[in-house]
CSV table of C-alpha atoms in Angstrom, one decimal:
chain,number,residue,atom,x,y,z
T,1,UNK,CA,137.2,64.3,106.8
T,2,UNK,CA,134.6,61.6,107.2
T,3,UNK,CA,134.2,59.0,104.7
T,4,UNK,CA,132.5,55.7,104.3
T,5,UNK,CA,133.4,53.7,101.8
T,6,UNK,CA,131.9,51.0,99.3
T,7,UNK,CA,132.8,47.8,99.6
T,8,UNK,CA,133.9,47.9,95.7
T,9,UNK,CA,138.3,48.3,95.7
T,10,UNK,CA,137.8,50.4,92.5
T,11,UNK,CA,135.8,52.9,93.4
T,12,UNK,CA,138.0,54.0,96.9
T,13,UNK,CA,138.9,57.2,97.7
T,14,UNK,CA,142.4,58.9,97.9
T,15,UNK,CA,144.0,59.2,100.6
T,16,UNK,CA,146.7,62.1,101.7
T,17,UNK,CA,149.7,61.8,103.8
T,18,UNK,CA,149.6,63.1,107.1
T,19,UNK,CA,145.9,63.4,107.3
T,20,UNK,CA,143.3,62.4,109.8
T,21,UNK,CA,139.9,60.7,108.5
T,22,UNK,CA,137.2,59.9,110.2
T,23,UNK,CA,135.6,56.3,108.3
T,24,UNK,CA,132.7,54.2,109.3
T,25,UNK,CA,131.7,50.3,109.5
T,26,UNK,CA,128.1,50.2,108.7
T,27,UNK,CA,125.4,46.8,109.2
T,28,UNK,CA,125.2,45.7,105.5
T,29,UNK,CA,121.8,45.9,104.2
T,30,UNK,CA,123.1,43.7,100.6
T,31,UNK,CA,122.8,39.7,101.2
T,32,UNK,CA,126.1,38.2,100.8
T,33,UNK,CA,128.7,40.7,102.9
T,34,UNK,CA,129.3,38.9,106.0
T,35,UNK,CA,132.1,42.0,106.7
T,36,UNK,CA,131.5,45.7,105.8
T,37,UNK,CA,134.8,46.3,103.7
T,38,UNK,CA,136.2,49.7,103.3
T,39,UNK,CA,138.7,50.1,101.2
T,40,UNK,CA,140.9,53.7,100.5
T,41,UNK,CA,143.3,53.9,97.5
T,42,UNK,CA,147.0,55.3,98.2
T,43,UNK,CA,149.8,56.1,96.0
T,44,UNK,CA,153.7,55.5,97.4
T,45,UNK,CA,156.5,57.3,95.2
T,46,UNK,CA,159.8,55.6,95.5
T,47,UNK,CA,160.2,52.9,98.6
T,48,UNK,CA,159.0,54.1,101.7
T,49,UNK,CA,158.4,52.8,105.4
T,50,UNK,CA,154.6,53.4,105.2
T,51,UNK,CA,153.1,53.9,108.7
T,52,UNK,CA,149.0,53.7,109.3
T,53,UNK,CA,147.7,54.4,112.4
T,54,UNK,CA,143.6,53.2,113.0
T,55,UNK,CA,142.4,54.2,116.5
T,56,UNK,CA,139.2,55.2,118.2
T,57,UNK,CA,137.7,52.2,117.3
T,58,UNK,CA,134.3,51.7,118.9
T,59,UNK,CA,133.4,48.2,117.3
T,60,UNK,CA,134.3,44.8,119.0
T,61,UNK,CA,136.8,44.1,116.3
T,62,UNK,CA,138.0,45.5,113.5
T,63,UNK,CA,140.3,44.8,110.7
T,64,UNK,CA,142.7,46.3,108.5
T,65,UNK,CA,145.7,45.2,105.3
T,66,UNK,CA,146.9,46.6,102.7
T,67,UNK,CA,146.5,45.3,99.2
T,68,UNK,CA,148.1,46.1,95.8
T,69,UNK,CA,146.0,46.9,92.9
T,70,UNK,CA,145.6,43.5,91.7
T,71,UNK,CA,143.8,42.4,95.3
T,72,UNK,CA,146.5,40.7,96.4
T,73,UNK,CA,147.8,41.0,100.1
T,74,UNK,CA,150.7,42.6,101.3
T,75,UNK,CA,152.0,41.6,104.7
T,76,UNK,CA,149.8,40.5,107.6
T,77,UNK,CA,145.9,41.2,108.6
T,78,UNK,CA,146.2,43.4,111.6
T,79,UNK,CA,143.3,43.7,113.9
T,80,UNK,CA,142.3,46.4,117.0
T,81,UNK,CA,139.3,47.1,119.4
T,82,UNK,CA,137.6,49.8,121.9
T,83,UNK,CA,141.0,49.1,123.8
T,84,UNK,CA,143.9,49.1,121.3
T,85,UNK,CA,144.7,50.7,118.2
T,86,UNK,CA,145.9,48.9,115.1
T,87,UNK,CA,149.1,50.3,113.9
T,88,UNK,CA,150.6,49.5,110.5
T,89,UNK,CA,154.1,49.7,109.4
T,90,UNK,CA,154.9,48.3,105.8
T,91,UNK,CA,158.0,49.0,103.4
T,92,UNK,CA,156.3,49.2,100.1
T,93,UNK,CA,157.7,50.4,96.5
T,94,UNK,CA,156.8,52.9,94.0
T,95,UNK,CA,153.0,52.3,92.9
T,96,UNK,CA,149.3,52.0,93.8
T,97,UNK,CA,148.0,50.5,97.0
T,98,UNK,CA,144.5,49.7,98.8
T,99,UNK,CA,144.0,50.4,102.7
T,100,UNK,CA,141.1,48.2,103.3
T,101,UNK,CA,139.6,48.0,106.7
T,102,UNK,CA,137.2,45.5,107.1
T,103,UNK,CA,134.5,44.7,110.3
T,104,UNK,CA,131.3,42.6,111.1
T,105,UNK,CA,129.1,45.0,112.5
T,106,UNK,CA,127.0,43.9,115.4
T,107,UNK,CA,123.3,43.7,116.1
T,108,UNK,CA,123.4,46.6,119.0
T,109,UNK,CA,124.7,49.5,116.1
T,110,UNK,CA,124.3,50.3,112.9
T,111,UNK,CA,127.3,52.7,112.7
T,112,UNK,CA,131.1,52.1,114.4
T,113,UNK,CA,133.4,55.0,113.9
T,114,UNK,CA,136.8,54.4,113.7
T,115,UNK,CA,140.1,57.5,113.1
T,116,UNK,CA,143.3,57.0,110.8
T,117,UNK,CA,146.1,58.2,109.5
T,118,UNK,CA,149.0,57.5,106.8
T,119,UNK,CA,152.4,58.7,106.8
T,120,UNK,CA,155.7,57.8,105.2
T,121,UNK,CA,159.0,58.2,105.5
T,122,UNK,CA,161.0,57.8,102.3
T,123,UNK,CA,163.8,56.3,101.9
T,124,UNK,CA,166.0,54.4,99.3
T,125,UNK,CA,168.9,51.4,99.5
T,126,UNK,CA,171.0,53.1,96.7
T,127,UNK,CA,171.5,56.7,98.2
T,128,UNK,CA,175.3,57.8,97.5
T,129,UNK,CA,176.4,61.0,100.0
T,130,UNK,CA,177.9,63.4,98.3
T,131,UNK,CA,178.6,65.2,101.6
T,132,UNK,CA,176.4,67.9,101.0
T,133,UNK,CA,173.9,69.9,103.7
T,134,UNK,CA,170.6,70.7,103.4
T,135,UNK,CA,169.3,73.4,105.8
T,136,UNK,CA,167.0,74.4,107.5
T,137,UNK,CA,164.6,70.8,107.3
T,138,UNK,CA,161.7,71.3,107.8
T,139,UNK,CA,161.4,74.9,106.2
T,140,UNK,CA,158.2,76.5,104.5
T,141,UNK,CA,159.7,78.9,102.2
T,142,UNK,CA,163.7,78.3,101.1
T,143,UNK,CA,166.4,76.0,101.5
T,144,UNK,CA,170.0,76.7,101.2
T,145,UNK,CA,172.9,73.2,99.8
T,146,UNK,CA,175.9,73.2,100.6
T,147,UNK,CA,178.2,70.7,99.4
T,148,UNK,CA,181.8,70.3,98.9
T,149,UNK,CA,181.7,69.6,95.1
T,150,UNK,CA,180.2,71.4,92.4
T,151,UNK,CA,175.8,70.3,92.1
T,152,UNK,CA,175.2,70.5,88.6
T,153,UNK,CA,171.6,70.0,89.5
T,154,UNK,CA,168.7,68.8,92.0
T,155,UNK,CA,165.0,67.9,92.4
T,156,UNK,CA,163.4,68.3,95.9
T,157,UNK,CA,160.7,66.2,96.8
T,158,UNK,CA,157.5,66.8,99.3
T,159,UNK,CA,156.5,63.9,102.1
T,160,UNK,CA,153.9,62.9,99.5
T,161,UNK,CA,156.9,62.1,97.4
T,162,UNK,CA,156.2,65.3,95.1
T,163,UNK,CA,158.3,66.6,92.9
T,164,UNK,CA,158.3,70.5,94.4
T,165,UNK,CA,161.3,71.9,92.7
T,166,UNK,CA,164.5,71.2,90.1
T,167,UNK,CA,167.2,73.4,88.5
């Protein structure tokens, strides 16, 4: 999917997990923008190791952080070129965030493609092991738990941190 986006936080796209897209740094025609900003809304359910990936980048420099809904930043400005990827890894809690890659796009171009990606891994500090077993992970259709004491219920969860299934 190839997207470019507005330099405006609340108007952003969604992004999916474990999805490639294809965005673009464009010369700003609007006074004022000394950077092309583009910024991609992302939701996180429960904390999660968030992982971004931003390669094939094809302008001099290019810059990326992630931001909470209020604008403010959330660990460090990362940066990449035509030589070296920018990867992202970021331990964030349940709620709404901004990917916002940001360039200056030169005088030789108007357009600078760049590729990325966002995956998680979830996780949580307060798990208790009921010594149970889950099998087989990953599976497409069914799921079998076995567990030593008696589950009186469950809820499964997606990679996008979707409920899929209780009982």
């Amino acid at each position: 999917q190839a997207l470019d986006e507005p330099n405006e936080r609340w108007i952003g796209y969604g992004l999916e997990y474990n999805k490639t897209y294809k965005g673009y740094i464009y010369n700003q025609p609007v006074p004022g923008y000394s950077f092309d900003y583009d910024d991609y809304k992302f939701f996180v359910n429960g904390s999660s190791q968030v992982s971004i990936l931003i390669n094939n980048i094809t302008s001099s420099i290019l810059y990326a952080k992630i931001l909470d809904t209020n604008g403010n930043q959330i660990g460090n400005t990362f940066s990449g070129n035509s030589s070296s990827a920018i990867n992202i890894s970021q331990q964030l809690n349940t709620g709404n965030y901004i990917l916002e890659i940001f360039a200056t796009p030169g005088l030789t171009s108007t357009i600078y493609p760049y590729n990325f990606r966002l995956t998680t891994n979830l996780s949580t500090n307060d798990f208790e092991s009921n010594n149970f077993i889950v099998y087989p992970n990953p599976t497409s259709s069914k799921i079998f738990i076995t567990s030593k004491e008696y589950v009186s219920s469950y809820e499964i969860y997606n990679a996008l941190g979707q409920k899929v299934k209780e009982g």
